[in-house]
CSV table of N, CA and C in Angstrom, one decimal:
chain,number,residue,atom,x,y,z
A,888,UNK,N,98.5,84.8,142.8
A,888,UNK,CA,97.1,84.7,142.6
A,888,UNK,C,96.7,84.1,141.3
A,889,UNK,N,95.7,83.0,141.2
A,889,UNK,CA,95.0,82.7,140.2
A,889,UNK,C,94.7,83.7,138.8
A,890,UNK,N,94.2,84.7,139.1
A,890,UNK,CA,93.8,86.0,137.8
A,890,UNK,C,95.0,86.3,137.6
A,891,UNK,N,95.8,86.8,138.0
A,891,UNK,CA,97.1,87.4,137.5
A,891,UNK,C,98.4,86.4,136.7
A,892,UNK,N,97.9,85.1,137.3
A,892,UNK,CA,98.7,84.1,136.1
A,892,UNK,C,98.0,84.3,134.7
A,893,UNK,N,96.8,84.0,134.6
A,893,UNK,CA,96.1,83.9,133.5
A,893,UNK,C,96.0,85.5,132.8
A,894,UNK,N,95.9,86.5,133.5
A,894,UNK,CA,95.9,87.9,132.9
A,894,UNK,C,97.3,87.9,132.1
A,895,UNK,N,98.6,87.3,133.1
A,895,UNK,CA,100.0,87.1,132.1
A,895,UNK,C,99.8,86.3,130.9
A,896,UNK,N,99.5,85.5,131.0
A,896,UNK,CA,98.9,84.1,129.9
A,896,UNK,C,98.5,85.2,129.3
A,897,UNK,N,97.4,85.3,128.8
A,897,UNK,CA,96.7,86.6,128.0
A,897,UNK,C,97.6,87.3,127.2
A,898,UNK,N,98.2,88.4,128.5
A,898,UNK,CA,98.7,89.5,127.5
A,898,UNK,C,100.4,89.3,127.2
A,899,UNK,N,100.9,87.8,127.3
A,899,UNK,CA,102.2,88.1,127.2
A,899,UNK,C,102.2,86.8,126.3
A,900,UNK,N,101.5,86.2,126.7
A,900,UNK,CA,101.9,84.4,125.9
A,900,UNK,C,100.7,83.9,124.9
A,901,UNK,N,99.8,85.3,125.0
A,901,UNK,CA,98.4,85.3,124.2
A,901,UNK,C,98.7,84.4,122.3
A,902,UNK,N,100.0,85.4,121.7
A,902,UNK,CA,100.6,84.9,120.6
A,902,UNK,C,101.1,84.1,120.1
A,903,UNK,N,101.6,83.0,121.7
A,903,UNK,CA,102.5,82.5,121.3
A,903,UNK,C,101.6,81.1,121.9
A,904,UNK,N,100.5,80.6,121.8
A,904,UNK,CA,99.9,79.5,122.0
A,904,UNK,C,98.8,79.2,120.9
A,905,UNK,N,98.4,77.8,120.9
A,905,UNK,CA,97.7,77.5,120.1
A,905,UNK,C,96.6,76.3,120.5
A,906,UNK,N,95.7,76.1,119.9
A,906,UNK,CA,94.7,75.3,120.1
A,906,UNK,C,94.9,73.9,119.4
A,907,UNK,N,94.5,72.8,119.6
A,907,UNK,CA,94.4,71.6,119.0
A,907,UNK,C,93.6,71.0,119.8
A,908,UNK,N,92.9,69.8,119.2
A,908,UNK,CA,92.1,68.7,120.2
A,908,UNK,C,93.1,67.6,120.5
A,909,UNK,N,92.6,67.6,122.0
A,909,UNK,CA,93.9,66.2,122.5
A,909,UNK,C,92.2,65.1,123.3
A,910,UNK,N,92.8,64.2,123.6
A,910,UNK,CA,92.2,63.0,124.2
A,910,UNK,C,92.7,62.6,126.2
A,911,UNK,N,91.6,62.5,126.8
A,911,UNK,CA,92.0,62.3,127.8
A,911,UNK,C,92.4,61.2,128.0
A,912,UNK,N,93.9,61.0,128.9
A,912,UNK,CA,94.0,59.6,129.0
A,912,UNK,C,94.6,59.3,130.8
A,913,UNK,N,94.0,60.0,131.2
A,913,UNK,CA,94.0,60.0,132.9
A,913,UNK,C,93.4,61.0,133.4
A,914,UNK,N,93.1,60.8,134.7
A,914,UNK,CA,92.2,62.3,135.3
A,914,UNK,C,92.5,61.7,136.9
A,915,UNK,N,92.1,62.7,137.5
A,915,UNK,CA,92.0,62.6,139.1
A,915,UNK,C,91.0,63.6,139.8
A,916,UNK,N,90.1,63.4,140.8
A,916,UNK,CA,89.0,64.2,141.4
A,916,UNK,C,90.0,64.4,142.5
A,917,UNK,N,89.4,65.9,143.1
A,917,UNK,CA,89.6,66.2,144.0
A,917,UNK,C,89.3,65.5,145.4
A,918,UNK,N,87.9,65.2,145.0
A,918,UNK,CA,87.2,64.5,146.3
A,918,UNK,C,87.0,63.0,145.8
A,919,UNK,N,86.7,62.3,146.0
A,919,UNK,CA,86.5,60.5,145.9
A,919,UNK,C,85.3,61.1,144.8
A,920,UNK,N,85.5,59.9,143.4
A,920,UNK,CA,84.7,60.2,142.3
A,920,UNK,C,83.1,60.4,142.7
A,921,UNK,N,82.5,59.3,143.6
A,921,UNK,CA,81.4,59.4,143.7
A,921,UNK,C,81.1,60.7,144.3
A,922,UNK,N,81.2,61.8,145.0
A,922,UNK,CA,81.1,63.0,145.9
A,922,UNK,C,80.7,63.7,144.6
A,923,UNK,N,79.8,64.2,144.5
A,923,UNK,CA,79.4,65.6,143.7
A,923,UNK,C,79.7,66.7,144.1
A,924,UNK,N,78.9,67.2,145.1
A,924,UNK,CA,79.8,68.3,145.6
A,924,UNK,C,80.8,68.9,145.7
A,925,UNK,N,81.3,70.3,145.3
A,925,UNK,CA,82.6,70.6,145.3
A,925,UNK,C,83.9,69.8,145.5
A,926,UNK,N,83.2,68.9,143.7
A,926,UNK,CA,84.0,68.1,143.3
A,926,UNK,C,84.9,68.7,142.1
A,927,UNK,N,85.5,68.2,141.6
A,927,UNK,CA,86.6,68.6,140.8
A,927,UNK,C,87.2,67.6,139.7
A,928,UNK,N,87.1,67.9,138.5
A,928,UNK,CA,88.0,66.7,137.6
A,928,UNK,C,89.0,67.0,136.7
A,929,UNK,N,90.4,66.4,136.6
A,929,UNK,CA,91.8,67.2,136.2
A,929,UNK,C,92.3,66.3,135.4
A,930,UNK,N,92.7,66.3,134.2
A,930,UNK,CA,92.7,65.6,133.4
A,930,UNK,C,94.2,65.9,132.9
A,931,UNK,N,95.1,64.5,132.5
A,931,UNK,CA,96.5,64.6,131.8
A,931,UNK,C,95.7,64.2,130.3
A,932,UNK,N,96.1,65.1,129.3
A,932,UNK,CA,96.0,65.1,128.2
A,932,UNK,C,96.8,64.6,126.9
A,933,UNK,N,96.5,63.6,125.8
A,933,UNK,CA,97.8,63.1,124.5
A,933,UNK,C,96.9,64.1,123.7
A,934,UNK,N,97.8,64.6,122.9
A,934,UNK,CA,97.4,65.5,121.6
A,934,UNK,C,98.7,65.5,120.7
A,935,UNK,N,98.3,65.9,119.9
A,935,UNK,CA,99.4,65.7,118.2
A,935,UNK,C,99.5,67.8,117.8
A,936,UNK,N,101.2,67.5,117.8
A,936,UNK,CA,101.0,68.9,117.2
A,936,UNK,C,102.3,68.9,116.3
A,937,UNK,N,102.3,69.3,114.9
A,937,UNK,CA,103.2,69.2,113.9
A,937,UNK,C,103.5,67.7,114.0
A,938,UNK,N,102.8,66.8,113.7
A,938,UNK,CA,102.6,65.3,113.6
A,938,UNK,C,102.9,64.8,114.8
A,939,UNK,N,103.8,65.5,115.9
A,939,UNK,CA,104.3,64.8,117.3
A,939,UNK,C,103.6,64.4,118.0
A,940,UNK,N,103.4,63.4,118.8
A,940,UNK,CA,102.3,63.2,120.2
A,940,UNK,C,102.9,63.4,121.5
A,941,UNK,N,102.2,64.3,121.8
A,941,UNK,CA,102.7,64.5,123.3
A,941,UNK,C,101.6,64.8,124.9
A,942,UNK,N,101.9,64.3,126.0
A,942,UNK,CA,101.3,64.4,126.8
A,942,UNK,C,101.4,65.2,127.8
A,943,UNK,N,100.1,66.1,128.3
A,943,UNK,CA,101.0,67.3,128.7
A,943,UNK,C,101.7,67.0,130.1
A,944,UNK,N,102.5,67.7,130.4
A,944,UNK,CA,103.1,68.2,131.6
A,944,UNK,C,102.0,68.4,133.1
A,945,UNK,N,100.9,69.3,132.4
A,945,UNK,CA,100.1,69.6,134.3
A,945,UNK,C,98.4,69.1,133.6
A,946,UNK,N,98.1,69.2,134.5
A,946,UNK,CA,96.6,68.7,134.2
A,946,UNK,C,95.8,69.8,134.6
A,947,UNK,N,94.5,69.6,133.1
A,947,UNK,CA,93.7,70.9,133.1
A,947,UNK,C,92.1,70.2,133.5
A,948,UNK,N,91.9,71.4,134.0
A,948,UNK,CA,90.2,70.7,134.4
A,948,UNK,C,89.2,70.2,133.2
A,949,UNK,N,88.5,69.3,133.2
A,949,UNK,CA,87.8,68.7,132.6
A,949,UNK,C,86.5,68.8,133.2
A,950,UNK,N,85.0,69.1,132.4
A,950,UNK,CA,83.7,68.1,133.0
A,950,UNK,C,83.6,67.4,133.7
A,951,UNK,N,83.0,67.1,134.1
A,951,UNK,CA,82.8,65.7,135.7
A,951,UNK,C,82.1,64.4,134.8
A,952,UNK,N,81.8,65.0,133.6
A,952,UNK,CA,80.9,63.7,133.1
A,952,UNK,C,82.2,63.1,132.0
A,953,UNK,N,83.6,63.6,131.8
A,953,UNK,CA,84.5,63.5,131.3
A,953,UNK,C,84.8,62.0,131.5
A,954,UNK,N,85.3,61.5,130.2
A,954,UNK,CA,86.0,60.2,130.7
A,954,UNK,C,86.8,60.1,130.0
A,955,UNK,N,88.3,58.6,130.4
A,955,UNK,CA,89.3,58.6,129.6
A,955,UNK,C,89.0,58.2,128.8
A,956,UNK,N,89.4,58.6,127.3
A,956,UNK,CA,88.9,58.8,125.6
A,956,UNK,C,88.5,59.9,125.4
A,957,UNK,N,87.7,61.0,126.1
A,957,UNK,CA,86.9,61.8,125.7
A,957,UNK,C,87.7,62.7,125.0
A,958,UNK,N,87.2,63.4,124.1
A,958,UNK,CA,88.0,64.5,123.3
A,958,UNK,C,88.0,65.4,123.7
A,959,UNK,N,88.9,66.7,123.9
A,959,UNK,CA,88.8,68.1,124.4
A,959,UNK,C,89.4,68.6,123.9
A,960,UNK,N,89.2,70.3,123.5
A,960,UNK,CA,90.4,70.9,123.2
A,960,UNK,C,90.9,71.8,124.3
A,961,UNK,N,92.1,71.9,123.3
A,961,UNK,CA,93.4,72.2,124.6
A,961,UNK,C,94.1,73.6,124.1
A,962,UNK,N,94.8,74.4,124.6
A,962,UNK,CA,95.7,75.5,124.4
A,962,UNK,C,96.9,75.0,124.7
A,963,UNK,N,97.9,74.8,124.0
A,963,UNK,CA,99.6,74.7,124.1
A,963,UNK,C,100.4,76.3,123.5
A,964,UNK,N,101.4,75.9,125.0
A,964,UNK,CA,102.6,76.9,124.8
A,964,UNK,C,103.4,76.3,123.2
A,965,UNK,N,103.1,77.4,122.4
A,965,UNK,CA,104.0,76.9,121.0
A,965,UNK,C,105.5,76.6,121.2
A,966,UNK,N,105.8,77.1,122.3
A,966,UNK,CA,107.7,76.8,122.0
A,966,UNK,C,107.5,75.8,123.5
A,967,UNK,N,106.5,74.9,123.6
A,967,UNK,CA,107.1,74.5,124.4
A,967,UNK,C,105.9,73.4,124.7
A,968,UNK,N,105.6,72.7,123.5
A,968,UNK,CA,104.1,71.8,123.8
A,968,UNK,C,103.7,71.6,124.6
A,969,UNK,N,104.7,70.5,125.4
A,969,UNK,CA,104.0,69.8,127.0
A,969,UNK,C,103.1,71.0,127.7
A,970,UNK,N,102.9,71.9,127.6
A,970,UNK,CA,102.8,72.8,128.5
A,970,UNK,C,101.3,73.3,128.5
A,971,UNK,N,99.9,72.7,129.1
A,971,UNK,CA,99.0,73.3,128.8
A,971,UNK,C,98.1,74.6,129.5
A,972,UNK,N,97.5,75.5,128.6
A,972,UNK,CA,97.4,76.6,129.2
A,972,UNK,C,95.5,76.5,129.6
A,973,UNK,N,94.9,76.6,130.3
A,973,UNK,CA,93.7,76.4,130.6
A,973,UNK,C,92.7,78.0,131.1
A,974,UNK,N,93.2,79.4,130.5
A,974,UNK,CA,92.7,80.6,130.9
A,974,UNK,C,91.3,80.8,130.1
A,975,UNK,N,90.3,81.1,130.7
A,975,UNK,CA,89.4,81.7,130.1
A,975,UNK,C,89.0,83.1,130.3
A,976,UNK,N,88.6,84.2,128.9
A,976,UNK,CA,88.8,85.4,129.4
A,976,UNK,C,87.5,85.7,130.8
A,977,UNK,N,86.1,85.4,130.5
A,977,UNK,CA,85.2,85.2,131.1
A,977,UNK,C,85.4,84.8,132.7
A,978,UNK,N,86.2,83.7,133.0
A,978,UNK,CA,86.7,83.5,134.1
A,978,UNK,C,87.5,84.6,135.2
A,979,UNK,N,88.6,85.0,134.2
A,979,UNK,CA,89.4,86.2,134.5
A,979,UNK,C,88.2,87.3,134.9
A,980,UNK,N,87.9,88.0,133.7
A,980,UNK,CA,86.5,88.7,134.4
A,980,UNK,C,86.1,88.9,135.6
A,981,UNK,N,85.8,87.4,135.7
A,981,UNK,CA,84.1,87.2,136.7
A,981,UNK,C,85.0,87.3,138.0
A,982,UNK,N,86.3,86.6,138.1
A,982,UNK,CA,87.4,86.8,139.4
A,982,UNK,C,87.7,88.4,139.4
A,983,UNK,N,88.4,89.3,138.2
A,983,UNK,CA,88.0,90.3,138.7
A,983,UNK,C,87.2,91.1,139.2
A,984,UNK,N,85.7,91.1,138.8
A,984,UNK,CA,85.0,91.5,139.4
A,984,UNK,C,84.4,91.0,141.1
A,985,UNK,N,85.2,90.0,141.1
A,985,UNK,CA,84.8,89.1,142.6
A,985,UNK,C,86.0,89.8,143.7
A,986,UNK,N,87.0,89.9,143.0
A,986,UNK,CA,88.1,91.1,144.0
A,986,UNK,C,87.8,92.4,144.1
A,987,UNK,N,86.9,92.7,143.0
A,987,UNK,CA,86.8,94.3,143.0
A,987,UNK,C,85.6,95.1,144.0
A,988,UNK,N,84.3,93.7,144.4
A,988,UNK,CA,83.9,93.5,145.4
A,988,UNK,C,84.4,93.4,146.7
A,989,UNK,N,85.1,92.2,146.9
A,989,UNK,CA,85.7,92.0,148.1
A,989,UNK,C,87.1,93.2,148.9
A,990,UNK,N,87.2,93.8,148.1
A,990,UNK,CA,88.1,94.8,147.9
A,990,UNK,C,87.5,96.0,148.6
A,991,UNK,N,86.1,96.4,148.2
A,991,UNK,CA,85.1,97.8,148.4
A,991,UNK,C,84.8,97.3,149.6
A,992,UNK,N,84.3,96.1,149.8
A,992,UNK,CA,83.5,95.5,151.3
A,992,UNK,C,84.6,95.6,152.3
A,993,UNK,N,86.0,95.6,151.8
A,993,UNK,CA,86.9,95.6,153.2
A,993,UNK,C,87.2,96.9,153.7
A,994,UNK,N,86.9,97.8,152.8
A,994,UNK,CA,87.0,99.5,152.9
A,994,UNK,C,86.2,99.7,153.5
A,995,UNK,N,85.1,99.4,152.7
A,995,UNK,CA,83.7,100.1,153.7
A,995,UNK,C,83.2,99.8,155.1
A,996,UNK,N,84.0,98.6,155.2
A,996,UNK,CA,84.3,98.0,156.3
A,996,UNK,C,85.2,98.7,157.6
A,997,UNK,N,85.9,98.6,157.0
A,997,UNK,CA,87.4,99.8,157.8
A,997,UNK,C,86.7,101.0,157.9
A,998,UNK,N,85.7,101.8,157.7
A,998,UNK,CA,85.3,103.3,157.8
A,998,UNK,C,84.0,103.2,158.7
């Protein structure tokens, strides 16, 4: 499940990542760019860390009004740059509390 990667992220790899600003230099929508709608924008990222430039490995979601150049900051695995981490605690949260509903509703449901 989505929360429970990120709740690992958090509490196991919380120490061992860092922040820098990288630049977008590719992206891809989910749906055909023009579609608003439960649209989606994923972006491969160049950033500099201990003077190196590297580009990450997976692609992290971006703004929809994002474009290639835009600046963003990013979270990298320290022992392992390429690697970008995209958890927000708020997110986690808001998904836990979305299971912790859906959870009660199937119970109360069953009785």
């Amino acid at each position: 499940m989505f929360w429970i990667d990120k709740l690992y992220s958090i509490f196991f790899k919380g120490n061992k990542t860092a922040e820098t600003v990288g630049t977008i230099i590719s992206f891809k929508t989910i749906n055909p760019e023009n579609s608003k709608f439960r649209n989606s924008k994923w972006a491969t990222v160049s950033y500099k860390v201990n003077g190196r430039t590297y580009q990450s490995q997976n692609c992290i979601q971006v703004p929809m009004a994002s474009q290639i150049g835009t600046t963003v900051t990013v979270r990298y695995d320290t022992q392992n740059p390429e690697k970008l981490y995209s958890f927000s605690i708020l997110r986690i949260i808001v998904s836990l509390i979305v299971a912790a509903i859906c959870i009660a509703t199937a119970i109360f449901n069953l009785v």
